[in-house]
Structures are given as C-alpha cells and as structure tokens.
mmCIF file of C-alpha atoms in Angstrom:
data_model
loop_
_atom_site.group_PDB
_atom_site.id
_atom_site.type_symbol
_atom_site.label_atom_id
_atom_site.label_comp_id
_atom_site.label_asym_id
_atom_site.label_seq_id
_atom_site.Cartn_x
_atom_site.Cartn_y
_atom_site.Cartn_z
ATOM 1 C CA UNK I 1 -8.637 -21.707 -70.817
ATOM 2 C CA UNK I 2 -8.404 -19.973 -73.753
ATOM 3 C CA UNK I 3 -4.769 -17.530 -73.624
ATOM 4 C CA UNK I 4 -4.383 -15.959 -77.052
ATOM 5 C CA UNK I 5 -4.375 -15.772 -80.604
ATOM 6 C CA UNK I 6 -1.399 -18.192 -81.794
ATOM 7 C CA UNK I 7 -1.752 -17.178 -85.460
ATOM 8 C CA UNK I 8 -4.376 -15.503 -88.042
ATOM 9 C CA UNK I 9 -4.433 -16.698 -91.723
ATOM 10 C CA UNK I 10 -4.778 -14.718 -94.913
ATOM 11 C CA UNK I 11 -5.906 -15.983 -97.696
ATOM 12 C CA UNK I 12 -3.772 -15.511 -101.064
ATOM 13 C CA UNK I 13 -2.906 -16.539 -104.540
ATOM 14 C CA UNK I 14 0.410 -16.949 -104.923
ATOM 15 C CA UNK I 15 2.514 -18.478 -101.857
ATOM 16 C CA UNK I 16 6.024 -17.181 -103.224
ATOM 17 C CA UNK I 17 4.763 -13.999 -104.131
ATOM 18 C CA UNK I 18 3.749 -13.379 -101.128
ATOM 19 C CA UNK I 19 6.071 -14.682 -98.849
ATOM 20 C CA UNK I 20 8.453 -12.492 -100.717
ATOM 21 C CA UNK I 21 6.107 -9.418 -99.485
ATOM 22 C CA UNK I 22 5.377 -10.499 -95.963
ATOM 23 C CA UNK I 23 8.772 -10.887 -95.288
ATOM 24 C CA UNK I 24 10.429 -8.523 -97.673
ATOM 25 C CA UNK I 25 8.278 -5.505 -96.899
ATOM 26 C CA UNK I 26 6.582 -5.898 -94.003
ATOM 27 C CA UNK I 27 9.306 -7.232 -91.678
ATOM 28 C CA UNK I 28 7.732 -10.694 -90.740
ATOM 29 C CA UNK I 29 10.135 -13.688 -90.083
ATOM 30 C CA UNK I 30 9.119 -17.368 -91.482
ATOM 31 C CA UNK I 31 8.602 -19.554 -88.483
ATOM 32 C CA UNK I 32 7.378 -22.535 -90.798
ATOM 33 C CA UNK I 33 7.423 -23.352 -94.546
ATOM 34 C CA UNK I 34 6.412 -26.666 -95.182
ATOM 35 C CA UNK I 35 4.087 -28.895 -97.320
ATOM 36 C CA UNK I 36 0.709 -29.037 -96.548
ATOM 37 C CA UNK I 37 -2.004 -31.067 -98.772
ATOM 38 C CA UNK I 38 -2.493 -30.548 -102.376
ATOM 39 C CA UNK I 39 -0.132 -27.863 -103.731
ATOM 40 C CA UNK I 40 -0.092 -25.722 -101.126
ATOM 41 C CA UNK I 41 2.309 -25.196 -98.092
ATOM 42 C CA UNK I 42 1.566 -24.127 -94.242
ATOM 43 C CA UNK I 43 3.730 -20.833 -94.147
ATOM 44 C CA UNK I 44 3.173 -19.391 -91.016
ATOM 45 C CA UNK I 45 5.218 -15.699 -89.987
ATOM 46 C CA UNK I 46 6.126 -14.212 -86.945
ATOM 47 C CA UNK I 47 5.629 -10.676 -85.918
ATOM 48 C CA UNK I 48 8.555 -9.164 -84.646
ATOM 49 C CA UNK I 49 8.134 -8.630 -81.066
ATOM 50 C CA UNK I 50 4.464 -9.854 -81.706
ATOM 51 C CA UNK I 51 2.810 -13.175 -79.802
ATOM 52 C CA UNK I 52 0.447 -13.737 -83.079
ATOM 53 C CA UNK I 53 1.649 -14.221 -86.095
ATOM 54 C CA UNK I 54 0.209 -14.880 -89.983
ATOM 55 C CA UNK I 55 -0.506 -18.101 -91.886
ATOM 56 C CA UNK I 56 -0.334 -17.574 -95.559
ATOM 57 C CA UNK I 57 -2.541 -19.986 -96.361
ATOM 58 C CA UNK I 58 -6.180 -20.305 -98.574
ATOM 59 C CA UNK I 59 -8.443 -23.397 -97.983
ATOM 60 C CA UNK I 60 -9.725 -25.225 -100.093
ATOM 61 C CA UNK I 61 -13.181 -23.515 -101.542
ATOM 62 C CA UNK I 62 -12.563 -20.269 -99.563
ATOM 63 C CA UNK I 63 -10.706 -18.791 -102.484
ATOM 64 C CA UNK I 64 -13.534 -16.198 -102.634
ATOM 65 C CA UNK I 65 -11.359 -14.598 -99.462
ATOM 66 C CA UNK I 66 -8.634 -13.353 -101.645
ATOM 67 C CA UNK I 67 -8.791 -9.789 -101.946
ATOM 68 C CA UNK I 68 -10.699 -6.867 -100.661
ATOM 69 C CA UNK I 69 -10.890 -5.917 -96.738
ATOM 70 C CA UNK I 70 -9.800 -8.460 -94.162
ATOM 71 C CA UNK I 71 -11.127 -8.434 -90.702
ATOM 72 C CA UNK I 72 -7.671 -7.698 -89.283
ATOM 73 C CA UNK I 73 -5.947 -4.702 -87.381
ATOM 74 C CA UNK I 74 -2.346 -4.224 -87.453
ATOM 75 C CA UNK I 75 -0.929 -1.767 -84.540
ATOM 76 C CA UNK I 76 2.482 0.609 -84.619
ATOM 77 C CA UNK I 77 3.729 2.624 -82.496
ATOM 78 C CA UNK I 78 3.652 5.586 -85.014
ATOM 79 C CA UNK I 79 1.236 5.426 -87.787
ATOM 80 C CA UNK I 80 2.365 8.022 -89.663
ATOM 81 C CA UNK I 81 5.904 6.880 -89.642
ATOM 82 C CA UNK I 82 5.217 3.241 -90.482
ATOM 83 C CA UNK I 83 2.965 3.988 -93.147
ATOM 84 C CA UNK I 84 5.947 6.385 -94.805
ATOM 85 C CA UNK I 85 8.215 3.336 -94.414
ATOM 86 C CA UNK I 86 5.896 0.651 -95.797
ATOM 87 C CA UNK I 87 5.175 3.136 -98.986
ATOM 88 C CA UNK I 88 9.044 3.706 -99.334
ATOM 89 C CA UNK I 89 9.030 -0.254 -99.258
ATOM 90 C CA UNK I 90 6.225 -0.310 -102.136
ATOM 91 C CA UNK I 91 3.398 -1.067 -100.009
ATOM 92 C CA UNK I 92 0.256 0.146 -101.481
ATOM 93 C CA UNK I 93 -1.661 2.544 -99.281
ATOM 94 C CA UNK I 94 -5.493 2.602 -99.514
ATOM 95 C CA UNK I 95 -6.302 4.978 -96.818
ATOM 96 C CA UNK I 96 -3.538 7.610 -95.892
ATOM 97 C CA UNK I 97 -3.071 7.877 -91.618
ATOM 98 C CA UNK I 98 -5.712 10.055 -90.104
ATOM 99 C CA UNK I 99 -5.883 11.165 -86.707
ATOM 100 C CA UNK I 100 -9.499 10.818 -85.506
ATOM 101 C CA UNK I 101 -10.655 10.991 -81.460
ATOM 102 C CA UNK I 102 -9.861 6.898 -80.949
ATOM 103 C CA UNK I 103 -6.744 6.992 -82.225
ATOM 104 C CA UNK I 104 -4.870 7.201 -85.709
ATOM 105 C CA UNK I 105 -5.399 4.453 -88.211
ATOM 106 C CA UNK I 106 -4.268 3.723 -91.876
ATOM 107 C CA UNK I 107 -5.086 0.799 -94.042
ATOM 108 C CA UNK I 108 -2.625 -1.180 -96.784
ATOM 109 C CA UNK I 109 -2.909 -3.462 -99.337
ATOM 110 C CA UNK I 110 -0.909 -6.741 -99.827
ATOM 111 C CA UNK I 111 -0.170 -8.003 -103.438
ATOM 112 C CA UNK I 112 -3.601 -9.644 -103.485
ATOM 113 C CA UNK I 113 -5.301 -6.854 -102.777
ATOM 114 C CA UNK I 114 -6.323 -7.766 -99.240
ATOM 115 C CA UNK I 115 -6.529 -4.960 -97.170
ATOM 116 C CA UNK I 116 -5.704 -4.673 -93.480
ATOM 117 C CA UNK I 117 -5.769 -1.641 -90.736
ATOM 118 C CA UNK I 118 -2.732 -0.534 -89.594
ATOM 119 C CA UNK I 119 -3.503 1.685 -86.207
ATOM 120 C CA UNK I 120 -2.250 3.351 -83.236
ATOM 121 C CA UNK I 121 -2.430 0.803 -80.036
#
C-alpha cells in the first residue's frame, strides 16, 4: 500500500540558481545532484525534519509550469516568524501571514516566480 509522499517536484529554469535558493534560503539539504537526460540533473532536497522532500526538476514540454501558483503547502510551526526569517533571507513574500478561523497561512515566491503556501499545521 501506498505510505507517503517520497518527494514533490517543482518545475524551474535555472538548476544552479535555484539550488542556490532552496538550499541557501530556505534551509533544504541536497540529498541527490546528479545527471539526468539531456541537460538537466535530478536534484532532489530534503526537508529538515520533513519525510517529503523537493525535486528541482522541469520535464521535458511541461516548461509552461514555471512560474505562477503551485499546488503545494508548506507548514511551520510559526507563520509569522518564518515568514520574517525567509524575508530577512530575501525571500519574496506575495501574501503577508494572516490569521483566518483554519489557521494562519502566508504564501512566497521562489526565483521563478512559483508560488507556494506556507501555513500553520
């Protein structure tokens, strides 16, 4: 049976770029960095303290992705706090944290412009 998520991927334009950001701002540790086909490598992160982790990786043809809102949530223990930290870090903030009845949620940008949901578990 199916036990988890092992990894999502995100779609981007430059590998080294970021790599530099995933790992740089964000925290994430490189788990593998390797070739993989035509000009591209299989770079896949790890979450600290985190079971799923991040490919950065764009297939072939589905370089439409790049960019705008990705289907993926991003939790914290303290919004409010990470989000300070990730702006202190450069991270571009599309949606400051707001408290709402669910929870408290924020969203970020990467380099590429993909944007993500950071949120309260």
């Amino acid at each position: 049976m199916i036990r988890g998520i092992k990894f999502i991927s995100v779609p981007v334009k430059d590998q080294d770029a970021s790599l530099a950001f995933y790992t740089g701002k964000l925290g994430f540790r490189v788990q593998t960095d390797q070739p993989f086909g035509l000009g591209q490598r299989w770079i896949e992160l790890a979450i600290p303290g985190a079971e799923t982790g991040i490919a950065l990786f764009t297939p072939p043809g589905h370089e439409d992705r790049i960019g705008g809102f990705q289907p993926i949530s991003f939790w914290c223990d303290d919004v409010f706090q990470t989000a300070e930290v990730l702006k202190a870090k450069g991270v571009t903030l599309v949606k400051e944290p707001k408290k709402e009845s669910w929870g408290t949620s924020a969203i970020f940008a990467d380099l590429d412009g993909n944007q993500f949901v950071l949120s309260s578990r």
